[in-house]
């Protein structure tokens, strides 16, 4: 069999019972985390306007919009995927040369599952399979990013597999759905220093839109190029290396290697922010006491966020600046969506402090990546004292899972940005019951979120 057929067989061997209890529990946590990001994004900048337009202009259809009505499967997949990505606060999988957000699978599979009123267990199984495929492709050593492409190719393949499962395609149809989606999945990556949160979110949202369309075409008998991987000028030829995955012997547990972010910042900055906040809390100093900050960091973080001192004036700048993230963490005691508002970024206090941050590259810490996010942070005070701490991870890193209470609190904090407490609690309860209930129960809870109720109650309280 070719790779498309092997993947199709792998997808249809899976069931909720073949997935380990550890992976099942973590899957529900990732769903809650991703939905929290989506709800929190409803009041965020350009994305909020796009979401409002989508709700206002919705077509009739069977699939739910977060905080809106119903629309077509394609539009629902696009809208909800855009929200999941918007805050750049979601889960992350890292491998040598690749950084991906497997939660990009959620919105597309949610639309497909609602279209067929799938049982929650079937949705959970399909999403776990999609996560595994996405992560294994990213970890295969095929240089997708190295060739200048975005991780939408891995996403297109994993979406095809998960959607085919919940839509009830046959194994033969699934192979053709994979072929169609894989053939259309390559997206040129934006230069890393010019890619905004909105543009990155649009790429994955557009992939979700496209894939559910292709999968439904395959369900109706449209055939794709089954040799899209290994054929002449296929993906493996284009990318320069075969994926080399033995799908006959794969498990479904890659979600256990996925991390969730504690702070609303680039994944590579999570341990640094954790270190800053620990020093701040333990030694009780403030930004006014600080002469300078220094961090030793691994190569990937240095290249993405700290290699040169650049002006930080926009959200795009702030997202990719360790000096800004360290400074705002010390000043505010947190890094959340509020720390990326333009007035906060351009505040005199943070602009002054970030100019006193030095970022050093550590070869020793680089050798430990991606199994660790090692860093050393030093704070030099004006009175001559120096405090330092080292971190190799943070609560939420795959080697150090976050307590459930922390995940729920993150969800509630994000939810309160855009929704009422009752709406937020309804989603929490629907996710908790998902294994025993149809997917439509969760979709209803998401559709019935009312952002304006949160704003009204906040205004009344003020």
Short mmCIF file of C-alpha atoms in Angstrom, two decimals:
data_model
loop_
_atom_site.label_atom_id
_atom_site.label_comp_id
_atom_site.label_asym_id
_atom_site.label_seq_id
_atom_site.Cartn_x
_atom_site.Cartn_y
_atom_site.Cartn_z
CA UNK A 1 0.00 0.00 0.00
CA UNK A 2 1.01 3.62 -0.55
CA UNK A 3 1.21 6.08 2.32
CA UNK A 4 -2.35 7.37 1.81
CA UNK A 5 -3.71 3.82 2.11
CA UNK A 6 -1.48 3.07 5.11
CA UNK A 7 -2.72 6.17 6.89
CA UNK A 8 -6.34 5.33 6.10
CA UNK A 9 -5.88 1.86 7.58
CA UNK A 10 -4.23 3.36 10.67
CA UNK A 11 -7.14 5.77 11.16
CA UNK A 12 -9.77 3.08 10.97
CA UNK A 13 -8.00 0.72 13.38
CA UNK A 14 -8.38 3.29 16.14
CA UNK A 15 -11.11 3.43 18.75
CA UNK A 16 -11.50 5.24 22.05
CA UNK A 17 -10.73 1.93 23.80
CA UNK A 18 -7.38 1.52 21.97
CA UNK A 19 -6.17 4.89 23.30
CA UNK A 20 -4.36 4.87 26.64
CA UNK A 21 -6.14 6.31 29.71
CA UNK A 22 -3.36 8.90 30.04
CA UNK A 23 -3.90 10.13 26.47
CA UNK A 24 -7.68 10.21 26.96
CA UNK A 25 -7.41 12.41 30.04
CA UNK A 26 -4.91 14.76 28.42
CA UNK A 27 -7.08 15.06 25.31
CA UNK A 28 -9.96 16.49 27.32
CA UNK A 29 -7.58 18.96 28.97
CA UNK A 30 -6.30 20.15 25.61
CA UNK A 31 -9.83 20.62 24.31
CA UNK A 32 -10.71 22.80 27.29
CA UNK A 33 -7.50 24.79 26.94
CA UNK A 34 -8.06 25.39 23.22
CA UNK A 35 -11.67 26.44 23.68
CA UNK A 36 -10.60 28.88 26.39
CA UNK A 37 -8.24 30.47 23.86
CA UNK A 38 -11.08 30.69 21.32
CA UNK A 39 -13.50 32.33 23.76
CA UNK A 40 -10.87 34.78 25.01
CA UNK A 41 -10.11 35.84 21.43
CA UNK A 42 -13.66 37.06 20.82
CA UNK A 43 -12.73 40.51 22.13
CA UNK A 44 -9.25 40.71 20.58
CA UNK A 45 -8.40 43.20 17.85
CA UNK A 46 -8.73 42.29 14.20
CA UNK A 47 -9.86 38.77 15.02
CA UNK A 48 -12.80 40.10 17.03
CA UNK A 49 -13.92 42.09 13.98
CA UNK A 50 -13.57 39.07 11.69
CA UNK A 51 -15.56 36.96 14.15
CA UNK A 52 -18.28 39.63 14.41
CA UNK A 53 -18.52 39.85 10.61
CA UNK A 54 -18.76 36.06 10.32
CA UNK A 55 -21.62 35.96 12.81
CA UNK A 56 -23.42 38.90 11.17
CA UNK A 57 -23.08 37.53 7.64
CA UNK A 58 -23.55 33.84 8.46
CA UNK A 59 -25.28 31.59 5.99
CA UNK A 60 -27.74 29.01 7.20
CA UNK A 61 -26.18 25.66 7.93
CA UNK A 62 -25.75 22.81 10.39
CA UNK A 63 -22.54 23.81 12.19
CA UNK A 64 -22.07 26.12 15.17
CA UNK A 65 -20.02 29.29 15.42
CA UNK A 66 -18.47 30.11 18.78
CA UNK A 67 -20.69 32.89 20.20
CA UNK A 68 -22.83 32.94 17.07
CA UNK A 69 -25.48 31.04 15.17
CA UNK A 70 -24.98 28.29 12.61
CA UNK A 71 -23.36 28.24 9.21
CA UNK A 72 -21.83 25.87 6.66
CA UNK A 73 -19.21 23.33 7.82
CA UNK A 74 -16.49 25.16 5.91
CA UNK A 75 -17.30 28.57 7.42
CA UNK A 76 -17.63 27.11 10.93
CA UNK A 77 -14.26 25.38 10.62
CA UNK A 78 -12.64 28.63 9.45
CA UNK A 79 -14.26 30.89 12.06
CA UNK A 80 -13.58 28.64 15.04
CA UNK A 81 -10.04 27.76 13.93
CA UNK A 82 -9.23 31.46 13.62
CA UNK A 83 -10.39 32.00 17.20
CA UNK A 84 -8.38 29.05 18.57
CA UNK A 85 -5.19 30.49 17.04
CA UNK A 86 -5.76 34.20 17.57
CA UNK A 87 -4.21 34.71 21.00
CA UNK A 88 -1.23 32.42 20.29
CA UNK A 89 -1.91 30.91 23.72
CA UNK A 90 -2.61 27.33 22.67
CA UNK A 91 -0.79 24.02 22.89
CA UNK A 92 2.55 23.26 21.26
CA UNK A 93 4.51 20.30 19.98
CA UNK A 94 8.23 20.67 19.40
CA UNK A 95 10.68 18.53 17.46
CA UNK A 96 14.06 19.26 15.94
CA UNK A 97 13.44 22.07 13.46
CA UNK A 98 9.66 22.06 13.82
CA UNK A 99 7.24 23.89 16.13
CA UNK A 100 3.53 23.20 15.68
CA UNK A 101 0.20 23.82 17.38
CA UNK A 102 -1.80 20.57 17.19
CA UNK A 103 -4.91 22.33 18.54
CA UNK A 104 -5.29 23.62 14.96
CA UNK A 105 -7.09 20.30 14.42
CA UNK A 106 -9.89 21.08 16.87
CA UNK A 107 -12.19 23.43 14.96
CA UNK A 108 -12.26 21.41 11.75
CA UNK A 109 -13.04 18.16 13.53
CA UNK A 110 -15.66 19.89 15.67
CA UNK A 111 -17.48 21.07 12.53
CA UNK A 112 -17.26 17.62 10.94
CA UNK A 113 -18.50 15.91 14.11
CA UNK A 114 -21.43 18.29 14.49
CA UNK A 115 -22.39 17.74 10.87
CA UNK A 116 -23.04 14.06 11.66
CA UNK A 117 -24.10 14.52 15.33
CA UNK A 118 -21.22 12.20 16.27
CA UNK A 119 -20.99 10.70 19.75
CA UNK A 120 -18.52 12.52 21.98
CA UNK A 121 -16.38 9.38 22.25
CA UNK A 122 -16.03 9.20 18.46
CA UNK A 123 -15.02 12.87 18.29
CA UNK A 124 -12.48 12.38 21.08
CA UNK A 125 -11.00 9.33 19.36
CA UNK A 126 -10.77 11.10 16.00
CA UNK A 127 -9.15 14.19 17.53
CA UNK A 128 -6.60 12.05 19.42
CA UNK A 129 -5.73 10.28 16.16
CA UNK A 130 -5.37 13.63 14.37
CA UNK A 131 -3.06 14.91 17.12
CA UNK A 132 -0.89 11.82 16.82
CA UNK A 133 -0.60 12.04 13.04
CA UNK A 134 0.17 15.75 13.16
CA UNK A 135 2.90 15.29 15.76
CA UNK A 136 4.47 12.23 14.15
CA UNK A 137 4.72 13.97 10.80
CA UNK A 138 6.34 16.96 12.51
CA UNK A 139 8.81 14.70 14.32
CA UNK A 140 9.66 12.62 11.24
CA UNK A 141 12.73 14.67 10.36
CA UNK A 142 11.29 15.83 7.05
CA UNK A 143 12.37 19.50 6.86
CA UNK A 144 9.01 21.19 6.22
CA UNK A 145 10.04 24.43 7.94
CA UNK A 146 13.56 24.05 6.60
CA UNK A 147 12.19 24.12 3.06
CA UNK A 148 10.27 27.32 3.76
CA UNK A 149 6.81 25.84 4.27
CA UNK A 150 4.35 26.38 7.10
CA UNK A 151 3.16 23.35 9.15
CA UNK A 152 -0.12 23.40 7.22
CA UNK A 153 1.02 20.29 5.33
CA UNK A 154 1.05 18.23 8.53
CA UNK A 155 -2.23 19.88 9.51
CA UNK A 156 -3.92 19.15 6.20
CA UNK A 157 -3.05 15.45 6.49
CA UNK A 158 -4.12 15.14 10.13
CA UNK A 159 -7.36 17.02 9.46
CA UNK A 160 -8.14 14.72 6.54
CA UNK A 161 -7.67 11.69 8.77
CA UNK A 162 -9.71 12.99 11.70
CA UNK A 163 -12.52 14.45 9.58
CA UNK A 164 -12.81 11.24 7.55
CA UNK A 165 -13.24 9.33 10.78
CA UNK A 166 -16.05 11.45 12.23
CA UNK A 167 -17.80 11.86 8.87
CA UNK A 168 -17.90 8.09 8.44
CA UNK A 169 -15.95 7.74 5.19
CA UNK A 170 -14.90 4.26 4.17
CA UNK A 171 -11.24 3.32 4.33
CA UNK A 172 -11.01 3.71 0.54
CA UNK A 173 -12.65 7.15 0.67
CA UNK A 174 -10.37 8.15 3.54
CA UNK A 175 -7.28 7.40 1.46
CA UNK A 176 -8.57 9.69 -1.29
CA UNK A 177 -9.49 12.40 1.23
CA UNK A 178 -5.92 12.29 2.55
CA UNK A 179 -4.59 12.52 -0.99
CA UNK A 180 -6.77 15.53 -1.83
CA UNK A 181 -5.89 17.40 1.36
CA UNK A 182 -2.18 16.59 1.19
CA UNK A 183 -1.98 17.81 -2.41
CA UNK A 184 -3.40 21.18 -1.36
CA UNK A 185 -1.71 21.52 2.00
CA UNK A 186 1.59 23.25 1.27
CA UNK A 187 1.67 26.90 2.33
CA UNK A 188 4.71 29.12 2.08
CA UNK A 189 5.77 30.23 5.55
CA UNK A 190 5.90 33.92 6.36
CA UNK A 191 9.35 35.17 7.39
CA UNK A 192 9.54 34.55 11.12
CA UNK A 193 10.15 38.17 11.98
CA UNK A 194 7.24 39.49 9.92
CA UNK A 195 4.51 36.95 10.69
CA UNK A 196 1.72 38.37 12.85
CA UNK A 197 -0.63 36.35 15.05
CA UNK A 198 -3.44 37.14 12.61
CA UNK A 199 -1.55 35.86 9.56
CA UNK A 200 -0.51 32.65 11.32
CA UNK A 201 -4.10 32.08 12.42
CA UNK A 202 -5.42 32.69 8.93
CA UNK A 203 -3.15 29.98 7.48
CA UNK A 204 -4.47 27.26 9.78
CA UNK A 205 -8.08 28.50 9.53
CA UNK A 206 -7.90 28.44 5.74
CA UNK A 207 -6.50 24.90 5.88
CA UNK A 208 -9.46 23.80 8.01
CA UNK A 209 -11.87 25.43 5.54
CA UNK A 210 -10.22 23.73 2.59
CA UNK A 211 -9.89 20.30 4.16
CA UNK A 212 -13.49 19.84 5.22
CA UNK A 213 -14.47 20.72 1.65
CA UNK A 214 -12.04 18.16 0.21
CA UNK A 215 -13.08 15.42 2.66
CA UNK A 216 -16.74 15.89 1.78
CA UNK A 217 -15.81 15.68 -1.91
CA UNK A 218 -14.03 12.38 -1.26
CA UNK A 219 -17.13 11.16 0.57
CA UNK A 220 -19.09 11.77 -2.63
CA UNK A 221 -16.62 9.79 -4.73
CA UNK A 222 -14.07 12.37 -5.89
CA UNK A 223 -10.64 10.74 -6.08
CA UNK A 224 -7.28 12.23 -5.19
CA UNK A 225 -3.69 11.45 -6.24
CA UNK A 226 -2.94 8.43 -4.05
CA UNK A 227 0.78 8.69 -4.83
CA UNK A 228 0.92 12.28 -3.54
CA UNK A 229 3.61 11.32 -1.00
CA UNK A 230 5.93 8.95 -2.83
CA UNK A 231 5.09 9.57 -6.47
CA UNK A 232 7.12 11.44 -9.08
CA UNK A 233 7.43 15.03 -7.83
CA UNK A 234 5.35 14.10 -4.80
CA UNK A 235 5.68 15.58 -1.34
CA UNK A 236 8.67 13.48 -0.35
CA UNK A 237 10.52 14.51 -3.51
CA UNK A 238 9.60 18.15 -2.97
CA UNK A 239 10.64 18.12 0.70
CA UNK A 240 13.79 16.12 0.04
CA UNK A 241 13.21 13.22 2.43
CA UNK A 242 10.72 10.37 2.98
CA UNK A 243 8.56 10.55 6.11
CA UNK A 244 9.57 6.97 6.95
CA UNK A 245 6.77 6.25 9.46
CA UNK A 246 5.60 2.67 9.96
CA UNK A 247 1.89 3.34 10.44
CA UNK A 248 1.21 -0.35 11.04
CA UNK A 249 3.05 -0.12 14.36
CA UNK A 250 2.09 3.36 15.56
CA UNK A 251 0.22 4.02 18.80
CA UNK A 252 -2.12 6.97 19.42
CA UNK A 253 -0.33 8.66 22.32
CA UNK A 254 1.58 11.59 20.80
CA UNK A 255 -0.60 14.01 22.74
CA UNK A 256 1.44 13.04 25.80
CA UNK A 257 4.37 14.88 24.18
CA UNK A 258 2.34 18.07 23.68
CA UNK A 259 2.66 21.05 26.01
CA UNK A 260 0.22 23.74 27.07
CA UNK A 261 1.28 27.33 27.61
CA UNK A 262 1.02 28.88 31.04
CA UNK A 263 1.66 32.40 29.75
CA UNK A 264 0.35 34.23 26.69
CA UNK A 265 3.74 34.26 25.01
CA UNK A 266 5.84 32.34 22.53
CA UNK A 267 6.31 28.78 23.69
CA UNK A 268 10.08 29.21 23.89
CA UNK A 269 9.68 32.00 26.46
CA UNK A 270 7.58 30.04 28.94
CA UNK A 271 10.41 28.92 31.26
CA UNK A 272 11.99 32.40 31.15
CA UNK A 273 8.77 34.06 32.29
CA UNK A 274 8.37 31.42 34.98
CA UNK A 275 11.89 32.24 36.21
CA UNK A 276 11.26 36.01 36.29
CA UNK A 277 8.07 35.63 38.26
CA UNK A 278 9.74 33.22 40.69
CA UNK A 279 12.57 35.69 41.37
CA UNK A 280 10.08 38.54 41.75
CA UNK A 281 7.97 36.60 44.24
CA UNK A 282 10.79 35.06 46.27
CA UNK A 283 12.97 38.15 46.70
CA UNK A 284 10.27 40.84 46.75
CA UNK A 285 11.95 43.33 44.45
CA UNK A 286 10.24 45.54 41.88
CA UNK A 287 11.22 46.85 38.49
CA UNK A 288 12.26 50.13 40.11
CA UNK A 289 14.93 48.21 42.07
CA UNK A 290 16.48 46.62 38.98
CA UNK A 291 19.69 47.77 37.32
CA UNK A 292 19.53 45.11 34.61
CA UNK A 293 18.26 41.67 33.64
CA UNK A 294 20.14 38.88 31.88
CA UNK A 295 19.00 35.55 30.48
CA UNK A 296 21.04 32.64 29.10
CA UNK A 297 18.91 30.72 26.64
CA UNK A 298 18.98 27.95 24.03
CA UNK A 299 19.45 28.51 20.30
CA UNK A 300 15.81 28.23 19.18
CA UNK A 301 14.67 30.88 21.66
CA UNK A 302 17.68 33.07 20.91
CA UNK A 303 16.99 33.00 17.18
CA UNK A 304 13.25 33.58 17.50
CA UNK A 305 13.17 36.13 20.29
CA UNK A 306 16.43 37.45 21.60
CA UNK A 307 19.32 37.51 19.20
CA UNK A 308 19.28 41.24 18.52
CA UNK A 309 17.97 44.31 20.32
CA UNK A 310 15.15 45.70 18.20
CA UNK A 311 12.58 48.40 18.90
CA UNK A 312 9.36 47.02 20.36
CA UNK A 313 6.41 49.11 19.18
CA UNK A 314 3.71 46.70 18.04
CA UNK A 315 2.17 43.43 19.18
CA UNK A 316 4.11 41.70 16.43
CA UNK A 317 7.35 43.08 17.90
CA UNK A 318 6.37 42.20 21.48
CA UNK A 319 5.48 38.59 20.64
CA UNK A 320 9.03 37.98 19.43
CA UNK A 321 11.00 39.91 22.07
CA UNK A 322 12.41 38.24 25.17
CA UNK A 323 13.42 41.66 26.55
CA UNK A 324 9.82 42.84 26.34
CA UNK A 325 8.33 39.65 27.80
CA UNK A 326 10.79 39.60 30.69
CA UNK A 327 10.22 43.28 31.41
CA UNK A 328 6.44 43.20 31.30
CA UNK A 329 6.39 40.04 33.46
CA UNK A 330 8.48 41.77 36.11
CA UNK A 331 6.35 44.92 35.98
CA UNK A 332 2.88 43.36 35.84
CA UNK A 333 3.38 39.98 37.49
CA UNK A 334 1.76 38.21 34.54
CA UNK A 335 1.82 37.83 30.77
CA UNK A 336 -1.68 37.58 29.34
CA UNK A 337 -3.68 39.21 26.55
CA UNK A 338 -3.60 42.56 28.37
CA UNK A 339 0.18 42.67 28.04
CA UNK A 340 -0.18 42.82 24.25
CA UNK A 341 -2.44 45.84 24.10
CA UNK A 342 -0.73 48.67 22.22
CA UNK A 343 -0.85 51.10 25.13
CA UNK A 344 0.87 48.54 27.37
CA UNK A 345 3.56 47.74 24.83
CA UNK A 346 4.39 51.40 24.39
CA UNK A 347 4.31 52.24 28.10
CA UNK A 348 7.34 54.22 29.28
CA UNK A 349 8.04 51.84 32.17
CA UNK A 350 8.34 48.71 30.03
CA UNK A 351 10.16 50.53 27.23
CA UNK A 352 12.77 51.77 29.72
CA UNK A 353 13.27 48.40 31.39
CA UNK A 354 13.56 46.31 28.22
CA UNK A 355 16.59 48.35 27.14
CA UNK A 356 18.38 46.95 30.19
CA UNK A 357 17.84 43.28 29.29
CA UNK A 358 20.68 41.20 27.86
CA UNK A 359 20.11 37.87 26.09
CA UNK A 360 22.99 35.38 25.87
CA UNK A 361 23.18 32.19 23.84
CA UNK A 362 24.09 29.02 25.76
CA UNK A 363 25.41 26.05 23.82
CA UNK A 364 24.92 23.82 26.87
CA UNK A 365 21.22 24.70 27.04
CA UNK A 366 20.90 24.28 23.28
CA UNK A 367 22.05 20.67 23.61
CA UNK A 368 19.15 19.97 25.97
CA UNK A 369 16.47 21.29 23.60
CA UNK A 370 13.76 20.19 22.73
CA UNK A 371 13.54 17.85 25.74
CA UNK A 372 14.03 20.89 28.00
CA UNK A 373 13.49 24.65 27.76
CA UNK A 374 16.52 25.46 29.88
CA UNK A 375 17.34 29.03 30.88
CA UNK A 376 19.13 31.00 33.57
CA UNK A 377 17.78 34.41 34.59
CA UNK A 378 19.74 36.97 36.62
CA UNK A 379 18.42 40.18 38.13
CA UNK A 380 21.02 42.76 39.14
CA UNK A 381 19.64 45.32 41.59
CA UNK A 382 20.71 48.91 42.03
CA UNK A 383 21.90 48.17 45.60
CA UNK A 384 24.43 45.63 44.28
CA UNK A 385 22.54 42.44 45.05
CA UNK A 386 22.23 39.79 42.33
CA UNK A 387 19.57 37.11 42.24
CA UNK A 388 19.44 34.24 39.77
CA UNK A 389 17.53 31.07 39.06
CA UNK A 390 17.57 28.28 36.48
CA UNK A 391 14.58 26.60 34.88
CA UNK A 392 14.30 23.63 32.56
CA UNK A 393 10.52 23.71 32.15
CA UNK A 394 7.31 25.14 33.62
CA UNK A 395 3.89 23.79 34.73
CA UNK A 396 2.26 22.79 31.45
CA UNK A 397 5.42 21.49 29.72
CA UNK A 398 4.88 17.93 28.53
CA UNK A 399 7.38 16.60 31.07
CA UNK A 400 5.68 18.56 33.85
CA UNK A 401 1.90 18.56 33.29
CA UNK A 402 -0.04 21.41 34.81
CA UNK A 403 -2.46 20.69 37.66
CA UNK A 404 -6.06 20.49 36.46
CA UNK A 405 -6.95 23.39 38.76
CA UNK A 406 -4.44 25.60 36.93
CA UNK A 407 -5.91 24.69 33.54
CA UNK A 408 -9.45 25.45 34.70
CA UNK A 409 -8.35 28.78 36.15
CA UNK A 410 -6.67 29.68 32.84
CA UNK A 411 -9.89 28.80 31.04
CA UNK A 412 -11.97 30.95 33.35
CA UNK A 413 -9.62 33.92 33.08
CA UNK A 414 -9.68 33.77 29.29
CA UNK A 415 -13.43 33.21 29.24
CA UNK A 416 -14.10 36.28 31.35
CA UNK A 417 -12.44 38.46 28.70
CA UNK A 418 -15.39 37.86 26.40
CA UNK A 419 -18.17 35.88 28.04
CA UNK A 420 -20.35 35.64 31.10
CA UNK A 421 -19.42 33.33 33.97
CA UNK A 422 -22.48 31.17 33.24
CA UNK A 423 -21.47 30.72 29.59
CA UNK A 424 -17.95 29.78 30.64
CA UNK A 425 -19.21 27.22 33.17
CA UNK A 426 -21.52 25.65 30.59
CA UNK A 427 -18.55 24.92 28.33
CA UNK A 428 -16.51 23.45 31.20
CA UNK A 429 -19.37 21.12 32.07
CA UNK A 430 -19.94 20.12 28.44
CA UNK A 431 -16.26 19.17 28.00
CA UNK A 432 -16.35 17.16 31.26
CA UNK A 433 -19.36 15.16 29.97
CA UNK A 434 -18.09 14.79 26.41
CA UNK A 435 -17.22 11.11 26.64
CA UNK A 436 -20.82 10.19 27.50
CA UNK A 437 -22.70 12.82 25.44
CA UNK A 438 -23.16 13.72 21.75
CA UNK A 439 -20.91 16.42 20.33
CA UNK A 440 -23.97 18.61 19.76
CA UNK A 441 -24.14 19.34 23.49
CA UNK A 442 -20.70 20.98 23.44
CA UNK A 443 -21.48 22.81 20.19
CA UNK A 444 -24.65 24.23 21.71
CA UNK A 445 -22.74 25.51 24.74
CA UNK A 446 -20.20 27.19 22.43
CA UNK A 447 -22.86 28.67 20.17
CA UNK A 448 -24.77 30.13 23.11
CA UNK A 449 -21.82 32.08 24.51
CA UNK A 450 -22.87 35.71 24.76
CA UNK A 451 -19.89 38.10 24.75
CA UNK A 452 -22.10 41.12 25.34
CA UNK A 453 -23.36 39.70 28.65
CA UNK A 454 -19.84 39.76 30.06
CA UNK A 455 -19.31 43.35 28.96
CA UNK A 456 -22.65 44.42 30.39
CA UNK A 457 -21.99 42.80 33.76
CA UNK A 458 -18.48 44.31 33.78
CA UNK A 459 -19.88 47.77 33.09
CA UNK A 460 -22.47 47.40 35.82
CA UNK A 461 -19.83 46.30 38.31
CA UNK A 462 -17.63 49.26 37.42
#
